[in-house]
Amino acid sequence: MALRIVDTCVNCCACEPLCPSRAIRAAKPHFLIDASACGECLGDYADPQCASICPIEGAIVNALNEPLNPLGSLTHLPPELWAAMRPASGTP
Amino acid sequence: MEHPDIIIPVVPASGGCSASACGASARQMGGLPEAVRRKVEEHPCYSEQAHHYFARMHAAVAPACNIQCNYCNRKYDCANESRPGVVSEVLTPEQAVQRTLAVGAAIPQMSVLGIAGPGDPLANRERTFATFRLLAEKAPDIKLCVSTNGLALPECVDELSQHAIEHVTITINCVDPDIGAKIYPWIFWQHRRVRGRAAAEILIAQQQKGLEMLVARGILVKVNSVLIPGVNDGHLEEVSRIVKAKGAFLHNVMPLIAAPEHGTFYGLTGQRGPTAAELKAVQDACAGDMTMMRHCRQCRADAVGLLGEDRGAEFTLEKVAAMEIDHEAALARRLAFREQVRAELEAKRTQAATQVIALHRPPRKPLGRPVLMAVATKGNGIINEHFGYAREFLVYEASEAGVRLIGHRKTEKYCGGSETCGDGESRIDRIVRTLEGCEAVLCARIGIEPWSRLEAAGIRPDTEHAMEAIEAAVAAVWRAMLEKGELADAATERQRA
């Protein structure tokens, strides 16, 4: 059980200091979570900390590859505008 | 994204000009204690006079943010854009200090290092304070400031005091959580993402508490507000009243910057920014309550140089690494420059005092209506820029009461990127539209083509005052219009306009 950061990450660093397991590290091209250290904050906090501050929808996923912050959940943009708000460096 | 200096906002109507100690300047500065005036006189983001002389830079060491604003997109790597929250590269504290020292060596006008993003400085406490600590060791003459959304401010006030931070900017867009819910979709608070009205309520409470704590410690607080038509335009007067009552010394109302290509919620959903006239109306409404800042340029979070210019590209990490710097000589040049400016301003104050007496004679002509004029300047309070090279114009209002800066208009789009971003409008068309409401343009030189285009649009080009001090020149043009009878009938003129 572990969370994962995917390539839409914009390297804002916000998650790194919040991780109670110190499982997040800066890397190229984006931050990474050490799967062996991540416990999804169970026992520490009610919500996974990285996913609670991450500003990018879809950038953090669970073991089933499901985004913890699905498209539209943070910006409240309607679906037809989702493509436009994606970072240029993200998935094509 | 925070707004330095926007970021960033005071005063003498125009530095470097002979009237810099009277007119709007004096009015705006009115009531500021001498100690406050001394604190801001070399800070371009806080003093309108200083912004003609002094340069600032922003160190982009703070990428993390603890809130989301609807005018911000956390993708912030566009080199072609100039607006808050945008940077080209995020720096470590060590890199930021190295860059600051390089700028301080190359630009003796350099007086302030601000941290304004691209996220929130206080959501990146370690990196922000490490930058301040390192810089204070190597260049103690450079003032430090931060621009924050305020959420983490109360818990940081002690540390800010310890670092001798004299100025803090808080972006306060509302004091009503129902309005806040339309601006902030979420905040990160006590290990949870909090949304909607509850989020706005917490943010507002933290901002107000932080403001009070800073004022209690004698730290100067400037408040930035983003004017969002239809959201907080009718509300900012109340914000102004409240923050002034709590001791903020300056309020900077800035226009929303929103375009679809920015990828922000507002940009994508068609929320428009205010027109120049709408911005001025709100600034005027707020000015009744407190000092307003009219010279803010809404800089990038890694801007370098005088306000309105960005020399960041000259100081990339690669270029900085190759520079050989004599830090002591650089410090001496900065101190000498400040001494020179101080002497110059002192001389002008004395001169202005003489002029004030002349103003008290009863007016020989009847009252004329106020006139807006645009000015092309490269700095030092002088009309010294070619019309075609001007990337922005300062807009002054001249009236019987004097001359005051009321804002600036950019000629470039916020995004100077590829032509595909454009809408086919020519540069001169855009400038003419940008200068709407102005009746004259004062510049050092101007080509024949733009001259006739301006005239056709009812804007009088003027190069007679090239290399003269801005305020005196604007006043002279206004007096000439008055004497020609062009300003005699206010009502008729207004109808005509």
XYZ file of C-alpha atoms in Angstrom:
589
model
C 0.000 0.000 0.000
C 1.548 3.235 -1.125
C 0.787 6.409 -2.996
C 2.596 7.483 -6.131
C 3.432 10.828 -7.741
C 2.962 10.905 -11.517
C 4.384 13.119 -14.241
C 1.876 15.958 -13.937
C 3.701 16.956 -10.735
C 4.984 20.554 -11.008
C 7.697 20.117 -8.352
C 6.231 22.691 -5.977
C 7.749 20.899 -2.965
C 4.614 21.381 -0.841
C 4.169 17.677 -0.058
C 7.746 16.845 0.876
C 7.971 18.366 4.383
C 4.483 17.149 5.348
C 5.110 13.407 4.963
C 5.114 11.748 8.414
C 7.105 8.820 6.987
C 9.667 11.015 5.186
C 8.886 8.961 2.102
C 8.915 11.862 -0.375
C 12.062 13.131 -2.064
C 12.900 15.593 -4.808
C 13.915 13.879 -8.024
C 14.044 14.515 -11.766
C 11.786 15.050 -13.555
C 9.470 15.178 -10.547
C 9.125 14.320 -6.845
C 8.868 10.643 -5.934
C 7.354 8.614 -3.101
C 9.329 5.701 -1.690
C 6.733 2.909 -1.891
C 8.368 0.915 0.858
C 8.122 3.832 3.313
C 4.677 5.254 2.413
C 1.840 4.123 4.667
C -0.696 6.545 3.193
C -0.589 8.401 6.539
C -2.663 5.671 8.232
C -2.328 6.076 11.963
C -0.832 9.545 11.573
C -3.510 11.655 9.946
C -7.076 11.353 8.766
C -6.071 12.200 5.183
C -2.881 11.483 3.253
C -0.905 14.694 3.701
C 0.697 14.866 0.253
C -2.660 14.577 -1.463
C -4.217 17.124 0.900
C -1.893 19.939 -0.155
C -1.076 18.916 -3.742
C -2.436 21.642 -6.065
C -2.431 19.491 -9.195
C -5.407 17.290 -9.925
C -4.370 13.754 -10.799
C -0.730 14.126 -9.718
C -0.998 11.667 -6.804
C -2.516 8.215 -7.332
C -3.135 5.164 -5.165
C -2.110 1.545 -5.763
C -5.054 1.140 -8.149
C -3.822 4.121 -10.161
C -6.831 6.150 -9.065
C -6.157 9.861 -8.526
C -6.749 11.056 -4.966
C -7.678 14.442 -6.417
C -9.654 13.671 -9.574
C -9.979 16.196 -12.384
C -12.242 19.056 -11.395
C -12.039 18.291 -7.683
C -9.658 21.128 -6.805
C -10.383 23.777 -9.391
C -14.111 23.054 -9.817
C -13.684 23.653 -13.524
C -16.329 22.018 -15.713
C -15.148 18.887 -17.594
C -14.952 20.593 -20.988
C -12.156 22.830 -19.627
C -10.063 20.132 -17.990
C -7.648 19.791 -20.879
C -6.847 23.517 -20.860
C -5.677 23.663 -17.265
C -3.196 20.828 -17.494
C 0.440 21.801 -17.174
C 2.155 21.915 -20.558
C 4.836 19.578 -19.267
C 2.247 17.008 -18.247
C 0.759 14.132 -20.145
C 0.000 14.945 -23.778
C 1.202 33.210 -5.927
C 1.678 36.303 -3.928
C 1.714 39.872 -5.129
C 4.909 41.689 -4.434
C 4.669 44.603 -4.968
C 3.152 43.798 -6.272
C 3.497 42.902 -5.342
C 2.956 44.981 -4.805
C 2.466 49.953 -2.890
C 3.270 55.260 -1.727
C 3.891 58.391 -2.474
C 5.269 61.620 -3.518
C 3.422 61.963 -6.722
C 6.523 61.523 -8.705
C 9.996 61.129 -7.515
C 12.730 62.890 -9.247
C 10.571 65.799 -10.214
C 10.535 69.262 -8.830
C 7.132 68.858 -7.255
C 7.893 65.584 -5.575
C 7.270 66.886 -2.125
C 3.928 68.521 -2.805
C 0.738 67.650 -4.628
C -0.424 64.082 -4.427
C 2.803 62.937 -2.904
C 2.426 65.032 0.103
C -1.257 64.215 0.303
C -0.639 60.496 0.050
C 2.258 60.597 2.461
C 0.264 62.847 4.722
C -0.073 61.465 8.192
C 2.823 59.060 7.825
C 5.191 59.501 10.707
C 8.750 60.520 9.825
C 10.030 57.104 10.953
C 7.721 55.350 8.481
C 8.699 57.681 5.682
C 12.351 56.887 6.335
C 11.627 53.161 6.266
C 10.032 53.280 2.841
C 12.017 55.989 1.092
C 14.336 53.476 -0.566
C 11.749 50.776 -1.191
C 10.387 50.882 -4.739
C 7.290 48.841 -3.916
C 6.255 51.012 -0.993
C 7.261 54.452 -2.112
C 6.218 55.923 -5.408
C 9.153 58.293 -5.226
C 11.571 55.453 -4.542
C 10.278 53.479 -7.489
C 11.762 56.012 -9.872
C 15.231 55.453 -8.383
C 15.563 52.130 -6.639
C 15.530 48.571 -7.879
C 14.263 45.426 -6.265
C 14.532 41.778 -6.958
C 12.410 38.824 -6.077
C 13.998 35.552 -5.089
C 11.940 32.612 -6.267
C 12.743 30.299 -3.390
C 9.183 29.553 -2.293
C 7.435 27.119 -4.642
C 4.978 25.554 -2.180
C 1.601 27.077 -1.459
C -0.964 26.420 1.228
C -3.989 27.832 -0.581
C -5.434 27.940 -4.088
C -6.576 31.206 -5.615
C -8.789 31.244 -8.678
C -6.416 33.667 -10.434
C -3.399 31.414 -10.034
C -2.176 28.386 -11.937
C 0.522 26.350 -10.257
C 2.274 25.808 -13.547
C 4.730 28.653 -13.332
C 7.541 28.172 -15.790
C 6.716 30.557 -18.620
C 9.621 32.893 -19.431
C 7.437 35.088 -21.632
C 4.979 36.153 -19.030
C 5.169 38.972 -16.559
C 2.729 38.574 -13.734
C 2.789 37.409 -10.133
C 3.330 33.734 -9.492
C 5.334 33.208 -12.658
C 9.038 32.328 -12.511
C 11.543 30.641 -14.765
C 13.470 28.643 -12.205
C 13.029 27.973 -8.522
C 16.224 28.656 -6.559
C 17.726 27.222 -3.416
C 18.462 29.800 -0.690
C 22.182 29.625 -1.553
C 21.506 30.199 -5.238
C 19.117 33.040 -4.427
C 21.711 34.809 -2.296
C 24.386 34.356 -4.944
C 22.033 35.859 -7.519
C 21.060 38.734 -5.222
C 24.708 39.599 -4.611
C 25.375 39.531 -8.356
C 22.460 41.888 -8.985
C 23.587 44.108 -6.111
C 27.032 44.345 -7.705
C 25.775 45.123 -11.205
C 22.903 47.440 -10.255
C 23.790 49.955 -7.524
C 20.109 50.983 -7.349
C 19.371 47.564 -5.840
C 17.875 48.145 -2.397
C 15.353 45.398 -1.669
C 15.135 41.630 -1.801
C 11.590 40.353 -1.678
C 10.299 36.827 -1.492
C 6.906 36.531 -3.062
C 6.615 33.084 -4.479
C 5.964 31.490 -6.813
C 3.983 29.909 -3.961
C 3.697 31.471 -0.521
C 6.909 32.461 1.313
C 5.501 31.420 4.676
C 4.420 28.032 3.357
C 8.179 27.597 2.687
C 9.435 28.908 5.992
C 12.788 27.181 6.070
C 13.767 28.215 2.563
C 12.508 31.773 3.002
C 14.207 32.412 6.317
C 17.412 30.669 5.253
C 17.583 33.097 2.316
C 17.136 36.085 4.609
C 19.722 34.797 7.074
C 22.365 34.193 4.410
C 21.794 37.509 2.685
C 21.858 39.510 5.918
C 25.337 38.101 6.589
C 26.698 39.179 3.216
C 24.764 42.321 2.315
C 23.266 43.827 5.466
C 22.316 47.013 3.595
C 19.703 45.256 1.468
C 16.208 45.448 2.905
C 14.176 42.260 3.138
C 10.477 41.847 2.617
C 7.877 39.161 2.052
C 4.511 39.024 0.387
C 2.106 36.441 1.763
C -1.450 35.197 1.546
C -1.509 35.423 5.344
C -2.641 31.907 6.211
C 0.587 31.012 8.044
C 1.351 34.582 9.086
C 0.425 34.531 12.799
C 2.816 31.661 13.532
C 5.615 33.390 11.593
C 5.443 36.880 13.066
C 8.091 36.238 15.721
C 10.512 34.863 13.180
C 9.864 37.782 10.836
C 10.729 40.160 13.684
C 13.928 38.248 14.393
C 15.054 38.669 10.801
C 14.558 42.412 10.990
C 11.909 42.344 8.284
C 10.582 45.881 8.094
C 7.885 45.350 5.474
C 5.298 42.664 4.899
C 2.657 42.577 2.198
C -0.531 40.607 2.793
C -2.870 39.866 -0.080
C -6.348 40.446 1.313
C -9.066 40.185 -1.303
C -12.016 40.136 1.072
C -13.157 40.202 4.669
C -16.417 38.398 3.898
C -16.206 34.573 3.712
C -19.047 34.382 1.182
C -16.961 36.477 -1.199
C -13.861 34.527 -0.224
C -15.525 31.291 -1.258
C -15.680 32.669 -4.809
C -11.952 33.444 -4.821
C -10.377 30.538 -2.894
C -11.525 26.993 -3.721
C -9.473 25.456 -0.891
C -6.810 25.957 1.759
C -4.518 23.481 3.523
C -5.115 23.936 7.222
C -4.118 21.796 10.191
C -3.365 18.744 8.068
C -6.570 18.859 6.056
C -7.753 20.375 2.818
C -10.576 22.717 3.798
C -12.947 23.969 1.102
C -15.510 26.639 0.379
C -16.816 29.140 2.889
C -15.138 27.384 5.840
C -11.766 27.777 4.099
C -12.329 31.465 3.418
C -13.387 32.033 7.000
C -10.136 30.583 8.343
C -8.004 32.435 5.806
C -9.647 35.777 6.564
C -9.265 35.282 10.327
C -5.580 34.419 9.926
C -4.943 37.406 7.659
C -6.559 39.824 10.080
C -4.769 38.322 13.069
C -1.444 38.437 11.245
C -2.015 42.070 10.287
C -2.724 43.012 13.905
C 0.329 41.128 15.191
C 2.664 42.762 12.661
C 1.362 46.236 13.429
C 1.794 45.571 17.146
C 5.466 44.787 16.473
C 6.009 47.905 14.413
C 6.418 46.077 11.102
C 5.032 48.041 8.159
C 2.144 46.270 6.473
C 0.989 46.872 2.950
C -2.243 45.214 1.840
C -2.659 44.036 -1.726
C -6.107 43.376 -3.134
C -6.904 41.897 -6.505
C -9.885 43.684 -8.033
C -12.177 41.034 -9.513
C -15.180 42.601 -11.254
C -18.452 41.109 -10.087
C -16.756 39.349 -7.172
C -15.143 41.864 -4.818
C -15.376 45.214 -6.647
C -18.096 46.515 -4.364
C -16.347 45.087 -1.314
C -12.823 46.518 -1.461
C -13.796 49.836 0.042
C -14.780 47.961 3.193
C -11.539 45.965 3.062
C -9.634 49.237 2.800
C -11.453 50.736 5.759
C -10.858 47.708 7.954
C -7.188 47.176 7.180
C -6.502 50.852 7.646
C -8.244 50.811 11.015
C -5.982 47.940 12.006
C -2.876 49.845 11.038
C -1.926 48.836 7.481
C -0.123 51.851 6.055
C -0.773 51.260 2.391
C -3.438 49.630 0.251
C -2.647 48.465 -3.257
C -5.661 47.618 -5.398
C -4.452 45.690 -8.431
C -6.376 44.572 -11.497
C -7.141 40.891 -11.963
C -4.990 39.426 -14.712
C -6.985 36.686 -16.389
C -6.652 35.191 -19.842
C -7.525 31.692 -21.032
C -3.880 30.935 -21.894
C -2.890 31.378 -18.236
C -4.853 28.242 -17.416
C -6.353 29.754 -14.272
C -9.934 29.162 -13.131
C -10.819 32.781 -13.830
C -8.987 32.791 -17.152
C -10.690 29.643 -18.365
C -14.155 30.554 -17.178
C -14.148 33.980 -18.810
C -13.897 36.089 -15.674
C -12.662 39.434 -16.991
C -10.266 41.879 -15.385
C -11.304 45.466 -14.689
C -10.961 48.260 -17.247
C -8.560 51.079 -16.409
C -11.535 53.262 -15.518
C -13.040 50.627 -13.204
C -9.711 50.166 -11.467
C -9.308 53.888 -10.970
C -12.847 54.199 -9.604
C -12.210 51.561 -6.948
C -8.769 52.981 -6.131
C -10.315 56.437 -5.752
C -13.100 55.062 -3.552
C -10.535 53.358 -1.329
C -8.193 56.354 -1.338
C -10.648 58.331 0.760
C -9.746 55.967 3.528
C -6.044 55.477 3.144
C -2.871 55.822 1.193
C -3.204 54.127 -2.175
C -0.449 52.749 -4.261
C -0.732 53.565 -7.940
C 2.649 52.514 -9.248
C 2.492 48.738 -8.665
C 3.529 46.731 -11.721
C 2.425 43.267 -10.568
C 5.868 41.801 -11.044
C 6.900 38.257 -11.684
C 7.998 36.319 -8.612
C 11.581 36.450 -9.941
C 11.657 40.008 -11.300
C 14.912 42.001 -11.216
C 15.479 45.720 -11.629
C 13.492 48.935 -11.439
C 9.729 48.440 -11.326
C 8.455 48.067 -14.854
C 11.661 46.522 -16.110
C 12.842 42.980 -15.703
C 16.522 42.257 -16.088
C 16.192 38.732 -14.756
C 17.584 37.235 -17.958
C 20.932 38.943 -17.278
C 21.250 37.052 -14.028
C 20.546 33.416 -14.736
C 22.365 30.968 -12.468
C 24.773 30.169 -15.261
C 25.670 33.807 -15.864
C 25.885 34.533 -12.137
C 28.278 31.643 -11.614
C 30.623 33.147 -14.193
C 30.675 36.602 -12.589
C 33.571 37.762 -10.471
C 32.266 40.030 -7.774
C 34.012 42.380 -5.392
C 31.393 42.489 -2.644
C 32.939 45.368 -0.736
C 33.156 47.549 -3.826
C 29.554 46.627 -4.670
C 28.377 47.616 -1.207
C 30.253 50.915 -1.484
C 28.613 51.653 -4.854
C 25.133 50.960 -3.440
C 25.728 53.197 -0.443
C 27.130 55.970 -2.644
C 24.118 55.745 -4.938
C 21.710 56.047 -2.004
C 23.619 59.027 -0.675
C 23.402 60.700 -4.086
C 19.621 60.114 -4.306
C 19.126 61.405 -0.794
C 21.002 64.614 -1.621
C 19.084 65.045 -4.871
C 15.709 64.592 -3.187
C 16.666 66.908 -0.375
C 17.516 69.607 -2.899
C 14.187 69.062 -4.640
C 12.279 69.236 -1.378
C 13.773 72.627 -0.693
C 12.912 73.782 -4.214
C 9.365 72.416 -3.875
C 8.821 74.245 -0.634
C 9.341 77.466 -2.551
C 6.823 76.410 -5.181
C 4.149 75.640 -2.608
C 4.098 79.264 -1.644
C 3.432 80.232 -5.260
C 0.498 77.821 -5.417
C -1.244 79.655 -2.640
C -1.832 82.723 -4.797
C -5.473 83.027 -5.824
C -5.944 81.339 -9.220
C -6.184 83.836 -12.079
C -8.075 81.440 -14.342
C -11.294 79.646 -13.578
C -11.106 75.973 -12.522
C -10.309 73.540 -15.290
C -11.355 69.943 -15.424
C -8.864 67.177 -14.542
C -6.938 65.710 -17.488
C -5.250 62.315 -17.776
C -1.853 62.235 -19.468
C 0.412 59.333 -20.289
C 4.175 59.586 -19.798
C 6.984 57.487 -21.277
C 9.870 57.187 -18.821
C 12.863 54.970 -18.156
C 13.180 56.168 -14.567
C 14.584 58.993 -12.426
C 11.276 60.827 -12.731
C 12.215 62.191 -16.171
C 10.397 62.049 -19.527
C 13.205 60.129 -21.180
C 11.693 57.262 -23.158
C 10.978 57.027 -26.882
C 7.284 56.388 -27.539
C 7.985 53.300 -29.599
C 10.260 51.754 -26.985
C 7.944 52.287 -24.044
C 6.758 49.020 -22.587
C 4.417 50.894 -20.318
C 3.137 54.405 -19.729
C 2.656 56.107 -16.389
C -0.700 57.842 -16.210
C -0.942 61.143 -14.355
C -3.977 63.191 -13.512
C -3.455 66.937 -13.721
C -5.929 69.329 -12.144
C -6.089 72.593 -10.250
C -5.063 70.620 -7.160
C -1.809 69.438 -8.705
C -0.420 66.425 -10.480
C -0.697 62.878 -9.219
C 0.237 59.473 -10.509
C -2.880 57.360 -10.847
C -1.519 54.247 -12.488
C 0.346 52.688 -15.331
C -0.709 51.045 -18.565
C 1.302 48.293 -20.159
C 1.794 48.372 -23.914
C 2.908 44.771 -24.083
C 0.536 42.010 -23.313
C 1.290 40.201 -20.088
C 2.372 37.317 -22.248
C 5.034 38.381 -24.746
C 5.238 34.923 -26.202
C 4.674 33.544 -29.634
C 2.637 35.393 -32.231
C 0.095 32.593 -32.110
C -0.977 33.926 -28.722
C -1.980 37.222 -30.384
C -5.288 38.308 -31.760
C -3.932 40.099 -34.821
C -4.257 43.572 -33.311
C -1.332 45.762 -34.321
C 0.966 47.217 -31.702
C -0.075 50.820 -32.344
C -3.769 49.873 -32.240
C -3.188 48.205 -28.932
C -1.299 51.196 -27.524
C -4.015 53.610 -28.639
C -6.618 51.419 -26.975
C -4.442 51.111 -23.864
C -4.239 54.892 -23.589
C -8.010 55.366 -23.684
C -9.060 58.267 -21.517
C -5.681 60.034 -21.799
C -5.603 63.339 -23.686
C -1.851 63.669 -24.151
C 1.231 61.494 -24.318
C 4.509 62.990 -23.129
C 7.593 61.219 -24.436
C 11.198 61.874 -25.413
C 10.631 61.208 -29.118
C 7.976 59.736 -31.360
C 7.737 58.655 -35.004
C 5.496 60.357 -37.563
C 3.236 57.336 -38.037
C 2.319 56.858 -34.371
C 2.082 60.651 -34.030
C -0.722 60.836 -36.569
C -2.436 57.730 -35.245
C -2.511 59.222 -31.754
C -3.798 62.557 -33.032
C -6.532 60.787 -34.968
C -7.561 59.098 -31.717
C -7.747 62.438 -29.918
C -4.553 61.926 -27.927
C -2.033 64.744 -28.270
C 1.603 63.612 -28.621
C 4.059 65.925 -26.881
C 7.857 65.869 -27.133
C 8.377 69.484 -26.088
C 9.061 68.358 -22.548
C 11.609 65.672 -23.386
C 14.160 65.172 -20.602
C 12.152 67.315 -18.210
C 10.834 66.243 -14.811
C 7.499 64.449 -15.183
C 5.309 66.337 -12.749
C 6.442 69.781 -13.785
C 5.926 68.887 -17.454
C 2.447 67.447 -16.893
C 1.526 70.556 -14.927
C 2.859 72.768 -17.735
C 0.851 70.929 -20.398
C -2.263 71.198 -18.250
C -1.730 74.928 -17.718
C -1.258 75.406 -21.457
C -4.542 73.596 -22.123
C -6.200 75.748 -19.484
C -4.873 78.952 -21.011
C -6.106 77.914 -24.449
C -9.544 77.536 -22.947
C -9.639 73.796 -23.560
C -10.546 73.017 -19.985
C -12.960 75.817 -19.344
C -16.282 74.071 -19.496
C -16.010 70.915 -17.459
C -19.517 69.665 -18.140
C -19.342 70.104 -21.908
C -15.899 68.592 -22.094
C -17.008 65.564 -20.158
C -19.957 65.057 -22.461
C -17.692 65.356 -25.449
C -15.391 62.714 -23.938
